[in-house]
Amino acid sequence: MTRDIVSPQQVDLQSPGRRDYWIALNHTSVWGSHLIPLTVIVGPQAKPGEGLVAFGGNHGNEYEGPVAIKHLLREIRTEDVLGRIILVPVLNVAAFRVGRRESTGDDGFNLNRVWVEGAGTTPAMAGITHRIVEFVRTVIWPHAHISIDLHSGGEVARFIHWAVWYGHDDPEIDARGQQMARWFGTRIVMNSSAGAAGGITGALFQDATNRGKLAIATELGHGSAVDVRGVRYARQGVLAAAIHNGQLRGTIEPIGHHADGTQMLVGTSASVTAPYPGHYEPLFDCGESVAKGTTAGLLHDFYRLDEDPFEVVAGVDGIVASQAWGARVDQGQQILLVTGEKE
Ligand SMILES: [Zn+2]
């Protein structure tokens, strides 16, 4: 197999068959390019403007998505593709190269916060991170109607596995989004408006939604590691979405919490912000049940060694969905998230 190095203008997402690319975006410093891997397979029933795209590596230190998509590059057979499947194992190659959340060493931006107007097209926003946005908007979005953005917690937070769909006013489309999220098999699924995943502006899945796509995002592990179930859920979620939306031939069985009926549809959530910098001590693992008012963690101040720690209290009845990963936390950091079942 050959993987061709091409410019964004040379990418062909429309002709039947499979193409494997390295897409070259100019480096702003050295004589060379950032090479973004992209594989497209177009089947006989592909409709204009429709297709499924799966992204890994939006953040450069989250690995379940890249690993799962790397496997799918070999597993998905061209003859089984009915519509259009676009696989991008590593989107922010500048961040992935250095194993960091942001494009450290290049322009330093966080790719999932720069989906703003003018990204990549105005001189003030012409670094690699903004130009990746422009690339997705101009090359990929015109040929995709389903976007799956595979995240994990990186070094920031530990999570139970979750999948979130971007809420939609149309109940039928919203229900499809929920089903796509459920098929990942994760412990929790939620609508972006449920709170836990909201408040992130400039995110890829928000941009996809703004452009009329059905958008899913996930949290599939943490700690810059590769989580066993996270990879499994990522692979399953992409394949199920492709099959159920007519892009891929085949059948698929539910797995994980989707299969055994233990999946939580989130209705409420409450997070806690660190009032001062300190060291976080979790008192529960992610996934454990807590009642509203339970002290789920403690924030210690080692400069006030003899004072009581700050009690990190669950704001709703539910389960610990996310909490700080590293012991050291900054003032203002979200250090606990508890999610409750939808009534
Ligand atoms: Zn991420």
XYZ file of C-alpha atoms and ligand atoms in Angstrom:
344
model
C 0.000 0.000 0.000
C 1.219 3.462 -0.802
C 0.232 6.580 1.050
C 0.563 9.578 -1.210
C 1.727 12.983 -0.035
C -0.656 15.540 -1.492
C -1.744 19.126 -1.027
C -5.252 19.782 0.351
C -6.332 20.769 -3.172
C -5.340 17.330 -4.497
C -7.445 15.352 -2.046
C -10.203 13.393 -3.785
C -13.056 12.421 -1.483
C -15.525 11.759 -4.312
C -14.240 9.167 -6.781
C -15.122 5.525 -6.059
C -12.478 3.402 -4.353
C -9.885 3.823 -1.632
C -7.181 6.456 -1.341
C -4.587 6.824 1.408
C -3.074 10.252 1.863
C -0.604 12.251 3.830
C -1.992 15.754 3.468
C 0.740 18.357 3.500
C 0.118 21.630 5.302
C 3.073 23.991 5.055
C 5.365 24.296 8.012
C 5.715 27.942 9.014
C 9.331 27.612 10.141
C 11.266 24.855 8.432
C 11.259 23.977 4.737
C 8.664 21.221 4.852
C 5.166 20.293 5.836
C 3.018 18.845 8.551
C 1.621 15.578 7.157
C -1.919 14.669 8.244
C -2.938 11.059 7.568
C -6.316 10.592 5.886
C -7.856 7.540 4.268
C -11.057 7.733 2.277
C -13.119 4.863 0.915
C -16.000 5.698 -1.407
C -18.562 3.024 -2.215
C -21.179 2.631 -4.952
C -24.024 4.210 -2.971
C -22.193 7.329 -1.789
C -24.434 10.373 -1.861
C -23.132 13.889 -2.501
C -22.459 15.667 0.757
C -22.840 12.526 2.843
C -20.276 10.416 4.603
C -18.900 9.486 7.983
C -15.656 10.982 9.223
C -13.851 9.760 12.336
C -11.071 11.803 13.923
C -8.431 10.770 16.431
C -5.693 12.962 17.812
C -7.583 16.255 18.035
C -5.505 16.514 21.199
C -2.022 15.069 20.849
C -1.836 13.071 24.087
C -5.074 11.087 23.796
C -4.401 7.722 22.233
C -7.461 5.477 22.180
C -8.903 7.186 19.091
C -5.691 7.060 17.045
C -5.110 3.391 17.954
C -8.678 2.346 17.134
C -8.699 4.208 13.814
C -5.285 2.788 12.907
C -6.825 -0.672 13.274
C -9.888 0.312 11.243
C -7.657 1.405 8.360
C -6.775 -2.263 7.937
C -10.070 -3.814 9.005
C -12.557 -1.988 6.808
C -12.639 -3.656 3.411
C -13.240 -1.462 0.419
C -15.843 -3.872 -0.993
C -17.938 -3.463 2.172
C -18.113 0.315 1.966
C -21.425 1.456 0.538
C -21.235 5.185 1.129
C -18.233 7.268 2.175
C -15.921 6.653 5.112
C -13.143 9.093 5.964
C -10.631 8.061 8.624
C -8.214 10.554 10.178
C -6.220 8.715 12.867
C -4.293 11.803 13.922
C -5.741 15.222 13.201
C -3.380 17.490 15.117
C -0.076 15.975 14.049
C 1.820 18.946 15.504
C 0.526 18.116 18.994
C 0.748 14.339 18.527
C 4.417 14.534 17.534
C 5.306 15.978 20.927
C 2.640 14.066 22.878
C 0.940 17.179 24.164
C -2.605 18.448 24.315
C -1.728 21.642 22.427
C 0.452 22.235 19.362
C 3.412 22.801 21.666
C 6.525 23.694 19.733
C 4.485 25.125 16.880
C 1.851 27.803 17.449
C 0.890 26.439 20.862
C -2.878 26.413 20.350
C -5.402 23.833 21.511
C -7.063 22.547 18.334
C -10.339 21.986 20.122
C -10.660 25.671 21.058
C -9.905 27.396 17.754
C -12.932 26.618 15.585
C -13.606 30.307 15.167
C -14.481 32.386 12.132
C -11.399 33.287 10.128
C -9.323 30.358 11.382
C -6.627 29.662 8.807
C -7.795 32.394 6.482
C -6.725 35.555 8.293
C -3.058 36.476 8.887
C -3.483 36.562 12.655
C -4.724 32.959 12.620
C -2.407 31.322 10.087
C -0.453 28.906 12.289
C -0.756 25.171 11.872
C -3.565 24.710 14.397
C -5.859 27.231 12.711
C -4.973 25.854 9.288
C -6.051 22.369 10.375
C -9.467 23.910 11.091
C -9.526 25.453 7.631
C -8.519 22.117 6.102
C -11.376 20.253 7.787
C -13.867 22.951 6.886
C -12.965 23.178 3.223
C -11.866 19.633 2.367
C -13.791 17.291 4.690
C -17.037 18.976 5.779
C -18.456 19.209 2.230
C -18.398 15.390 2.013
C -19.456 14.313 5.488
C -22.726 14.471 7.407
C -21.586 12.483 10.453
C -18.584 13.512 12.536
C -17.035 11.394 15.292
C -14.314 13.070 17.349
C -12.535 10.585 19.635
C -11.140 12.184 22.797
C -9.751 11.006 26.107
C -8.783 12.845 29.266
C -5.123 13.391 28.514
C -3.266 14.641 31.581
C -6.139 16.825 32.770
C -8.781 14.519 34.115
C -9.673 10.897 34.634
C -13.028 9.846 33.209
C -15.373 6.968 33.075
C -15.926 6.184 29.411
C -18.543 8.325 27.805
C -20.013 9.292 24.466
C -21.851 12.551 23.904
C -23.997 13.608 20.997
C -24.606 17.200 20.100
C -28.215 17.985 20.909
C -30.546 18.790 18.049
C -33.916 20.557 17.954
C -35.350 17.967 15.585
C -36.365 15.033 17.849
C -35.758 12.447 15.137
C -32.197 13.621 14.493
C -31.635 13.950 18.222
C -32.741 10.337 18.729
C -30.332 9.165 16.035
C -27.547 10.997 17.834
C -28.427 9.277 21.077
C -28.421 5.867 19.412
C -25.025 6.503 17.827
C -23.657 7.460 21.244
C -25.211 4.387 22.909
C -23.622 2.014 20.417
C -20.126 2.884 21.657
C -20.964 0.794 24.734
C -19.672 3.351 27.239
C -20.875 3.623 30.833
C -22.549 6.964 30.213
C -24.056 8.735 27.245
C -25.290 12.280 27.214
C -26.615 15.114 25.186
C -24.207 18.045 24.966
C -26.808 20.213 26.685
C -26.732 17.964 29.787
C -24.036 20.228 31.121
C -21.053 17.968 31.504
C -19.830 18.473 27.971
C -21.200 21.953 27.473
C -19.431 25.238 27.827
C -16.616 24.344 25.451
C -16.623 26.927 22.739
C -14.670 26.572 19.531
C -14.809 22.784 19.599
C -14.709 20.552 16.535
C -18.031 18.881 17.270
C -19.716 22.238 17.769
C -18.392 23.385 14.380
C -19.654 20.174 12.781
C -23.089 20.771 14.285
C -23.133 24.386 13.144
C -22.597 23.086 9.627
C -25.495 20.664 9.827
C -23.674 17.447 10.726
C -24.621 14.888 13.320
C -21.722 15.119 15.758
C -20.440 12.725 18.413
C -17.522 13.132 20.801
C -16.124 10.772 23.427
C -13.939 10.429 26.478
C -12.317 7.003 26.315
C -9.464 6.981 28.788
C -6.942 9.241 30.468
C -3.393 9.678 31.606
C -1.833 9.675 28.122
C -2.147 5.892 28.129
C -4.034 3.416 25.963
C -7.138 2.143 27.745
C -8.258 -1.397 26.858
C -11.987 -0.720 26.859
C -11.495 2.767 25.404
C -10.022 1.340 22.209
C -12.777 -1.283 22.061
C -15.505 1.345 22.456
C -13.929 3.632 19.850
C -13.756 0.879 17.242
C -17.308 -0.253 18.005
C -18.778 3.253 17.905
C -17.287 4.105 14.526
C -18.276 0.788 12.942
C -21.815 0.904 14.350
C -22.348 4.458 13.137
C -21.059 3.526 9.683
C -23.303 0.449 9.438
C -26.435 2.053 10.868
C -26.147 5.090 8.630
C -25.761 3.126 5.423
C -22.075 3.797 4.881
C -20.834 0.255 5.560
C -22.268 -3.192 4.858
C -22.474 -5.578 7.798
C -24.087 -6.355 11.109
C -22.916 -5.509 14.589
C -23.851 -6.585 18.101
C -23.998 -4.274 21.128
C -21.083 -4.429 23.577
C -20.216 -3.213 27.049
C -22.752 -1.211 29.044
C -24.952 -0.912 25.962
C -25.261 -4.710 25.795
C -25.889 -5.359 29.491
C -28.285 -2.488 30.132
C -26.047 -0.597 32.584
C -25.578 2.452 30.408
C -26.545 5.728 32.094
C -28.327 8.388 30.078
C -27.254 11.568 31.827
C -29.953 14.006 32.858
C -28.194 16.179 35.407
C -24.629 16.957 36.314
C -22.682 19.097 38.738
C -19.028 20.050 38.703
C -16.767 21.530 41.359
C -14.136 24.189 40.700
C -10.940 24.282 42.747
C -11.094 27.488 44.842
C -7.325 27.505 45.293
C -4.352 25.544 43.965
C -3.606 22.391 45.878
C -3.372 18.630 45.825
C -6.487 16.621 45.028
C -7.291 13.424 46.873
C -10.157 11.410 45.350
C -12.284 9.494 47.839
C -14.137 7.532 45.139
C -13.104 6.018 41.846
C -14.729 7.179 38.663
C -17.916 5.199 38.139
C -18.740 4.844 41.842
C -22.108 6.064 43.089
C -22.335 9.139 45.295
C -25.311 10.878 46.847
C -25.829 14.622 46.648
C -23.874 16.183 49.503
C -21.309 13.373 49.710
C -17.723 14.497 50.072
C -16.228 12.853 47.000
C -12.717 14.297 47.282
C -10.466 16.552 49.317
C -8.322 19.458 48.199
C -5.244 19.793 50.378
C -3.198 22.949 50.864
C 0.267 21.955 51.983
C 1.128 25.574 52.828
C -1.684 25.496 55.397
C -0.690 22.104 56.638
C -2.703 22.150 59.834
C -5.988 23.372 58.363
C -8.860 21.146 57.246
C -8.853 20.321 53.525
C -11.509 21.755 51.208
C -14.323 19.249 50.821
C -15.180 18.506 47.195
C -18.882 17.729 47.390
C -21.170 15.943 44.920
C -23.820 18.382 43.720
C -26.292 15.763 42.473
C -27.132 12.105 43.115
C -25.242 10.041 40.581
C -21.838 8.633 39.751
C -18.389 10.171 39.671
C -17.935 10.779 35.953
C -14.690 12.733 35.979
C -12.147 14.127 38.418
C -8.682 15.612 38.356
C -6.022 13.207 37.107
C -2.814 14.661 38.521
C -2.612 15.353 42.242
C -1.572 18.985 41.688
C -4.464 21.116 40.532
C -4.700 24.786 39.631
C -7.073 27.346 41.010
C -10.160 27.360 38.801
C -9.672 23.821 37.510
C -12.742 21.577 37.324
C -11.813 18.849 39.777
C -15.007 16.811 40.075
C -17.951 15.996 37.853
C -20.904 13.950 39.067
C -23.591 12.924 36.600
C -27.096 11.765 37.417
C -29.493 9.543 35.497
C -32.100 11.216 33.321
C -35.525 10.899 34.955
Zn -9.298 15.808 23.974
